[in-house]
Amino acid sequence: MAGNVTARAASAADAPADFAAYVAERRSSLLRTAHQVAGDRTEAEDLLQEGLLKTYQAWHRIEDKAVVGSYLRRTMTNHQISQWRKRRVEEYPTDELPEHGYDGESMSQVEMRVAVARALMRLSARDREALSLRYYGSYTDTEIAERMGVSVGTVKSALWRALRKLRDDPALRPLAGYVSQKSEWLTQPQAA
């Protein structure tokens, strides 16, 4: 019994170093996961901090350190769901129409989204998967290869092929004037 208490005390003393090493090693992937859950970079940073705090508090109870990632993802997901539930929607039906018009996306932005979505659907499943992992998930070629179960060369070829098909897609050519160098949507086409 005394040996068990001593072992726990020793592991509690090592917890800050082990935890810090875990966070340092997986910092970017943890932030990516938080961003996918929260949908916003600043909310993702807050969500990650909350998840790390709760994981740190439970560090001594997690016997199998291989499941820490799953524990942290579940903690962040549960916290985000709690935050969503706390936000109340204060909209009520009324007989009167609002005075201001629709201030969401303009029709040209909707048309661009539809055209890009259709162009992506014309790509092969492997090319779409590689593109989404690279540009949505921000994974490296090696990480993409591991996730897809292919070689790094296959990933590079798939990315090159997909981008070439998108550049050559005649349905996307009229949209070239709407996209700036930083890939931000503009409301007016640029002069050629």
Backbone as numpy.savetxt, mean C-alpha at the origin, in Angstrom:
# Nx Ny Nz CAx CAy CAz Cx Cy Cz
10.90 -23.41 38.48 10.08 -22.22 38.48 10.94 -20.96 38.48
11.99 -20.96 39.34 12.87 -19.79 39.41 13.63 -19.61 38.11
14.00 -20.71 37.44 14.70 -20.64 36.16 13.83 -20.02 35.08
12.53 -20.34 35.11 11.59 -19.79 34.15 11.44 -18.27 34.32
11.38 -17.81 35.59 11.29 -16.38 35.87 12.55 -15.67 35.42
13.72 -16.28 35.66 14.99 -15.70 35.24 15.06 -15.61 33.72
14.60 -16.64 33.03 14.61 -16.65 31.57 13.71 -15.54 31.02
12.54 -15.35 31.65 11.63 -14.28 31.20 12.24 -12.91 31.43
12.89 -12.74 32.56 13.53 -11.45 32.87 14.64 -11.16 31.86
15.41 -12.19 31.50 16.48 -12.00 30.51 15.90 -11.68 29.14
14.81 -12.36 28.76 14.22 -12.07 27.45 13.56 -10.70 27.44
13.03 -10.25 28.59 12.45 -8.91 28.67 13.53 -7.85 28.51
14.72 -8.12 29.03 15.83 -7.18 28.88 16.29 -7.10 27.43
16.22 -8.23 26.69 16.63 -8.27 25.29 15.53 -7.75 24.36
14.31 -7.62 24.87 13.18 -7.24 24.02 13.41 -5.93 23.29
13.89 -4.86 23.95 14.07 -3.61 23.19 15.05 -3.76 22.03
16.13 -4.48 22.22 17.11 -4.66 21.15 16.53 -5.52 20.04
15.86 -6.62 20.41 15.24 -7.49 19.40 14.17 -6.74 18.62
13.36 -5.98 19.34 12.28 -5.24 18.69 12.85 -4.17 17.76
13.85 -3.44 18.21 14.47 -2.40 17.39 15.09 -3.01 16.12
15.72 -4.17 16.26 16.30 -4.84 15.10 15.20 -5.28 14.12
14.11 -5.79 14.65 12.99 -6.21 13.81 12.43 -5.02 13.02
12.22 -3.89 13.69 11.65 -2.71 13.03 12.63 -2.15 12.01
13.91 -2.10 12.35 14.91 -1.56 11.41 15.00 -2.42 10.15
14.88 -3.72 10.32 14.98 -4.64 9.18 13.78 -4.54 8.25
12.60 -4.30 8.79 11.37 -4.36 8.00 10.66 -3.01 7.88
11.34 -1.93 8.11 10.73 -0.60 8.15 9.92 -0.30 6.89
10.51 -0.47 5.72 9.81 -0.08 4.49 8.61 -0.98 4.20
8.74 -2.28 4.43 7.60 -3.17 4.17 6.48 -2.93 5.17
6.83 -2.58 6.42 5.79 -2.27 7.41 5.04 -1.00 7.02
5.76 0.00 6.54 5.10 1.24 6.12 4.23 1.00 4.89
4.69 0.15 3.96 3.87 -0.20 2.79 2.57 -0.86 3.22
2.67 -1.79 4.16 1.48 -2.48 4.66 0.52 -1.50 5.32
1.05 -0.61 6.14 0.22 0.39 6.80 -0.45 1.30 5.77
0.29 1.65 4.71 -0.28 2.51 3.66 -1.40 1.80 2.93
-1.25 0.50 2.69 -2.31 -0.25 2.02 -3.56 -0.33 2.89
-3.38 -0.40 4.19 -4.53 -0.48 5.10 -5.18 0.89 5.24
-4.37 1.93 5.45 -4.90 3.26 5.74 -5.29 4.02 4.48
-4.53 3.86 3.40 -4.82 4.55 2.16 -4.23 5.95 2.06
-3.59 6.45 3.10 -3.02 7.78 3.11 -1.68 7.70 3.84
-0.68 8.41 3.33 0.67 8.29 3.90 0.73 8.75 5.36
0.14 9.89 5.66 0.22 10.37 7.05 -0.58 9.48 7.99
-1.74 9.02 7.54 -2.50 8.08 8.37 -1.75 6.76 8.51
-1.03 6.36 7.46 -0.26 5.12 7.51 0.86 5.22 8.56
1.51 6.37 8.62 2.57 6.55 9.62 2.01 6.47 11.04
0.86 7.11 11.25 0.22 7.03 12.57 -0.22 5.61 12.89
-0.79 4.95 11.89 -1.24 3.57 12.08 -0.07 2.66 12.41
1.05 2.83 11.71 2.24 2.01 11.98 2.75 2.27 13.39
2.79 3.52 13.81 3.24 3.82 15.18 2.35 3.16 16.21
1.05 3.20 15.99 0.11 2.56 16.92 0.33 1.05 16.95
0.50 0.45 15.76 0.75 -0.99 15.69 2.06 -1.39 16.35
3.11 -0.57 16.13 4.41 -0.86 16.74 4.34 -0.74 18.26
3.61 0.24 18.75 3.46 0.41 20.20 2.79 -0.82 20.82
1.69 -1.26 20.21 0.98 -2.41 20.75 1.80 -3.69 20.62
2.55 -3.81 19.53 3.41 -4.98 19.35 4.55 -4.97 20.37
5.13 -3.81 20.62 6.19 -3.70 21.61 5.69 -4.08 22.99
4.48 -3.65 23.32 3.91 -3.98 24.62 3.67 -5.47 24.77
3.40 -6.16 23.66 3.14 -7.60 23.70 4.36 -8.43 23.34
5.50 -7.80 23.12 6.71 -8.48 22.62 7.09 -9.67 23.49
7.03 -9.52 24.79 7.44 -10.61 25.69 6.45 -11.78 25.65
5.21 -11.55 25.21 4.22 -12.62 25.14 4.28 -13.38 23.82
4.91 -12.83 22.81 5.01 -13.49 21.51 6.19 -14.44 21.56
5.89 -15.72 21.70 6.96 -16.71 21.84 7.63 -17.00 20.50
6.84 -17.16 19.45 7.38 -17.46 18.13 7.54 -16.13 17.38
8.76 -15.65 17.27 9.02 -14.36 16.64 8.77 -14.38 15.13
8.56 -15.56 14.56 8.27 -15.66 13.13 6.87 -15.13 12.81
5.99 -15.04 13.80 4.63 -14.57 13.57 4.44 -13.11 13.93
5.53 -12.41 14.24 5.43 -11.00 14.63 4.82 -10.18 13.50
5.20 -10.45 12.27 4.64 -9.70 11.13 3.14 -9.86 11.04
2.65 -11.08 11.22 1.21 -11.32 11.18 0.52 -10.61 12.34
1.13 -10.67 13.51 0.57 -10.00 14.69 0.47 -8.49 14.45
1.52 -7.92 13.90 1.55 -6.48 13.65 0.52 -6.08 12.60
0.42 -6.84 11.51 -0.58 -6.53 10.47 -2.00 -6.61 11.04
-2.26 -7.64 11.84 -3.59 -7.80 12.45 -3.88 -6.64 13.40
-2.87 -6.24 14.16 -3.03 -5.12 15.09 -3.36 -3.84 14.33
-2.62 -3.57 13.25 -2.88 -2.36 12.46 -4.26 -2.41 11.82
-4.64 -3.57 11.30 -5.95 -3.71 10.68 -7.06 -3.48 11.69
-6.94 -4.10 12.87 -7.96 -3.91 13.90 -8.05 -2.45 14.33
-6.91 -1.79 14.47 -6.92 -0.39 14.87 -7.58 0.48 13.79
-7.29 0.20 12.53 -7.89 0.99 11.45 -9.40 0.78 11.40
-9.84 -0.44 11.60 -11.28 -0.72 11.61 -11.94 0.04 12.76
-11.29 0.08 13.90 -11.83 0.83 15.04 -11.93 2.32 14.71
-10.93 2.85 14.02 -10.96 4.26 13.63 -12.10 4.53 12.66
-12.32 3.63 11.71 -13.42 3.80 10.76 -14.76 3.80 11.49
-14.90 2.93 12.46 -16.16 2.84 13.20 -16.41 4.09 14.02
-15.35 4.74 14.48 -15.52 5.95 15.28 -15.99 7.14 14.45
-15.65 7.13 13.17 -16.06 8.22 12.29 -17.54 8.06 11.97
-18.30 9.03 12.32 -19.74 8.98 12.07 -20.05 9.74 10.80
-20.95 9.21 10.04 -21.41 9.90 8.85 -22.60 10.75 9.25
-22.47 12.04 9.07 -23.52 12.98 9.47 -24.30 13.46 8.25
-24.73 12.56 7.40 -25.52 12.93 6.23 -26.94 12.41 6.41
-27.88 13.25 6.12 -29.28 12.89 6.27 -30.01 13.22 4.98
-30.99 12.41 4.58 -31.74 12.71 3.37 -32.56 14.00 3.54
-32.72 14.73 2.44 -33.47 15.99 2.48 -34.22 16.17 1.18
-35.22 17.00 1.22 -36.01 17.29 0.02 -35.36 18.37 -0.83
-34.43 19.14 -0.27 -33.80 20.24 -0.98 -32.45 19.80 -1.56
-32.18 20.28 -2.76 -30.90 19.99 -3.39 -29.84 20.96 -2.87
-28.58 20.52 -2.79 -27.53 21.44 -2.34 -27.29 22.51 -3.40
-26.79 23.67 -2.97 -26.56 24.78 -3.88 -25.30 24.61 -4.72
-24.31 23.91 -4.21 -23.07 23.75 -4.96 -23.12 22.46 -5.79
-22.39 22.48 -6.90 -22.39 21.34 -7.81 -21.37 20.28 -7.41
-21.22 19.33 -8.23 -20.29 18.23 -8.02 -18.86 18.76 -8.11
-18.06 18.52 -7.08 -16.68 18.99 -7.11 -15.69 17.83 -6.97
-16.07 16.70 -7.50 -15.18 15.54 -7.51 -14.32 15.57 -8.77
-14.06 14.42 -9.31 -13.24 14.33 -10.51 -13.98 14.92 -11.71
-13.21 15.54 -12.59 -13.81 16.05 -13.82 -14.03 14.87 -14.77
-14.83 15.10 -15.78 -15.15 14.04 -16.73 -13.90 13.55 -17.45
-12.96 14.44 -17.76 -11.75 14.00 -18.46 -10.92 13.08 -17.56
-10.90 13.33 -16.25 -10.17 12.45 -15.34 -10.82 11.08 -15.27
-12.15 11.05 -15.26 -12.86 9.77 -15.26 -12.57 9.01 -16.54
-12.59 9.71 -17.67 -12.30 9.07 -18.96 -10.88 8.50 -18.97
-9.92 9.24 -18.38 -8.55 8.76 -18.32 -8.46 7.48 -17.48
-9.12 7.48 -16.34 -9.10 6.29 -15.49 -9.67 5.08 -16.21
-10.78 5.27 -16.92 -11.41 4.18 -17.65 -10.48 3.68 -18.76
-9.86 4.60 -19.50 -8.95 4.21 -20.58 -7.75 3.45 -20.04
-7.19 3.91 -18.92 -6.03 3.22 -18.34 -6.45 1.85 -17.82
-7.60 1.76 -17.18 -8.08 0.46 -16.67 -8.28 -0.52 -17.81
-8.84 -0.06 -18.92 -9.04 -0.95 -20.08 -7.69 -1.38 -20.67
-6.74 -0.45 -20.74 -5.41 -0.79 -21.27 -4.73 -1.82 -20.37
-4.88 -1.67 -19.07 -4.29 -2.65 -18.14 -4.94 -4.02 -18.29
-6.23 -4.05 -18.55 -6.91 -5.34 -18.73 -6.48 -6.04 -20.01
-5.95 -5.28 -20.97 -5.45 -5.90 -22.21 -4.08 -6.55 -22.01
-3.41 -6.26 -20.90 -2.13 -6.89 -20.59 -2.36 -8.30 -20.08
-1.31 -9.11 -20.14 -1.42 -10.45 -19.58 -1.49 -10.37 -18.05
-1.97 -11.42 -17.43 -2.10 -11.44 -15.97 -0.73 -11.27 -15.30
0.31 -11.90 -15.86 1.65 -11.80 -15.28 2.19 -10.38 -15.38
1.96 -9.72 -16.52 2.42 -8.34 -16.69 1.70 -7.40 -15.73
0.37 -7.59 -15.60 -0.40 -6.76 -14.67 0.06 -6.97 -13.23
0.33 -8.23 -12.88 0.78 -8.52 -11.52 2.13 -7.86 -11.25
3.05 -7.95 -12.19 4.37 -7.34 -12.02 4.25 -5.82 -11.90
3.41 -5.20 -12.74 3.22 -3.75 -12.66 2.61 -3.33 -11.33
1.61 -4.06 -10.87 0.96 -3.67 -9.62 1.90 -3.85 -8.43
2.69 -4.92 -8.44 3.64 -5.10 -7.34 4.72 -4.01 -7.36
5.15 -3.60 -8.54 6.19 -2.59 -8.64 5.66 -1.21 -8.29
4.57 -0.78 -8.95 4.14 0.61 -8.84 3.08 0.83 -7.77
2.35 -0.19 -7.38 1.39 -0.01 -6.29 1.99 -0.48 -4.98
2.66 -1.62 -5.01 3.25 -2.17 -3.79 4.65 -1.69 -3.51
5.33 -1.06 -4.47 6.69 -0.55 -4.32 7.69 -1.64 -3.94
7.53 -2.81 -4.52 8.45 -3.90 -4.24 9.64 -3.84 -5.20
10.76 -4.40 -4.79 11.94 -4.48 -5.64 11.77 -5.65 -6.60
12.66 -5.72 -7.59 12.59 -6.84 -8.55 12.74 -8.18 -7.84
13.62 -8.25 -6.86 13.84 -9.51 -6.13 12.59 -9.90 -5.35
11.96 -8.93 -4.68 10.75 -9.22 -3.92 9.61 -9.64 -4.84
9.51 -8.99 -6.00 8.47 -9.36 -6.96 8.70 -10.78 -7.46
9.96 -11.11 -7.74 10.28 -12.46 -8.22 9.90 -13.51 -7.18
10.18 -13.23 -5.92 9.82 -14.17 -4.85 8.31 -14.33 -4.76
7.58 -13.23 -4.83 6.12 -13.29 -4.71 5.49 -14.01 -5.91
6.04 -13.79 -7.09 5.46 -14.40 -8.29 6.00 -15.81 -8.54
7.08 -16.16 -7.87 7.67 -17.48 -8.06 8.40 -17.62 -9.38
9.03 -16.53 -9.83 9.78 -16.53 -11.09 11.15 -15.93 -10.84
11.99 -15.91 -11.88 13.32 -15.32 -11.73 13.25 -13.80 -11.85
14.32 -13.14 -11.41 14.40 -11.68 -11.49 14.37 -11.24 -12.96
15.02 -12.00 -13.83 15.02 -11.68 -15.26 13.62 -11.71 -15.85
12.81 -12.66 -15.42 11.43 -12.75 -15.88 10.64 -11.53 -15.43
10.89 -11.09 -14.21 10.21 -9.89 -13.70 10.60 -8.68 -14.54
11.89 -8.51 -14.80 12.35 -7.36 -15.59 11.74 -7.40 -16.99
11.68 -8.58 -17.58 11.08 -8.71 -18.91 9.59 -8.38 -18.88
8.89 -8.85 -17.85 7.46 -8.58 -17.74 7.19 -7.09 -17.57
8.00 -6.42 -16.75 7.83 -4.98 -16.55 8.13 -4.21 -17.83
9.20 -4.57 -18.50 9.58 -3.90 -19.74 8.48 -4.09 -20.78
8.01 -5.32 -20.93 6.98 -5.63 -21.92 5.68 -4.89 -21.61
5.28 -4.86 -20.34 4.03 -4.20 -19.96 4.11 -2.70 -20.21
5.21 -2.08 -19.83 5.35 -0.63 -20.05 5.40 -0.29 -21.54
6.05 -1.15 -22.31 6.11 -0.92 -23.75 4.71 -1.01 -24.36
3.92 -2.01 -23.93 2.55 -2.16 -24.45 1.69 -0.96 -24.07
1.87 -0.46 -22.87 1.09 0.70 -22.45 1.49 1.95 -23.23
2.81 2.12 -23.48 3.26 3.28 -24.26 2.76 3.22 -25.70
2.70 1.99 -26.25 2.28 1.82 -27.64 0.78 1.69 -27.81
0.02 1.65 -26.74 -1.43 1.46 -26.80 -2.07 2.69 -27.45
-2.73 2.51 -28.59 -3.32 3.67 -29.29 -4.43 4.33 -28.47
-5.10 3.61 -27.59 -6.17 4.20 -26.79 -5.62 5.17 -25.74
-4.33 5.01 -25.37 -3.74 5.89 -24.36 -3.02 7.09 -24.96
-2.75 7.07 -26.25 -2.02 8.18 -26.87 -2.71 9.53 -26.72
-4.05 9.63 -26.87 -4.68 10.94 -26.69 -4.55 11.48 -25.26
-4.27 10.62 -24.31 -4.16 11.04 -22.92 -2.79 11.58 -22.57
-1.83 11.45 -23.46 -0.45 11.86 -23.16 -0.36 13.32 -22.77
-1.20 14.16 -23.31 -1.18 15.58 -22.99 -1.73 15.89 -21.60
-2.41 14.95 -20.99 -3.01 15.18 -19.67 -2.09 14.79 -18.52
-0.99 14.16 -18.82 -0.11 13.65 -17.77 1.17 14.47 -17.76
1.55 14.99 -16.60 2.79 15.76 -16.49 3.96 14.80 -16.27
5.15 15.35 -16.14 6.34 14.54 -15.92 6.28 13.77 -14.61
5.57 14.30 -13.61 5.48 13.63 -12.31 4.25 12.74 -12.22
3.57 12.47 -13.33 2.39 11.61 -13.40 1.24 12.15 -12.56
1.10 13.47 -12.50 -0.03 14.07 -11.81 -1.08 14.42 -12.86
-2.32 14.14 -12.55 -3.39 14.43 -13.49 -3.62 15.93 -13.55
-3.74 16.43 -14.75 -4.01 17.85 -14.95 -5.43 18.01 -15.47
-6.01 19.16 -15.24 -7.37 19.36 -15.68 -7.45 19.80 -17.14
-6.39 20.41 -17.66 -6.39 20.87 -19.05 -5.24 20.19 -19.79
-5.42 19.87 -21.08 -4.31 19.29 -21.85 -3.21 20.33 -22.05
-1.97 19.85 -22.03 -0.83 20.74 -22.27 -0.67 20.99 -23.75
-0.18 22.18 -24.08 0.07 22.50 -25.49 1.26 21.71 -25.98
1.20 21.28 -27.22 2.28 20.45 -27.76 3.45 21.29 -28.18
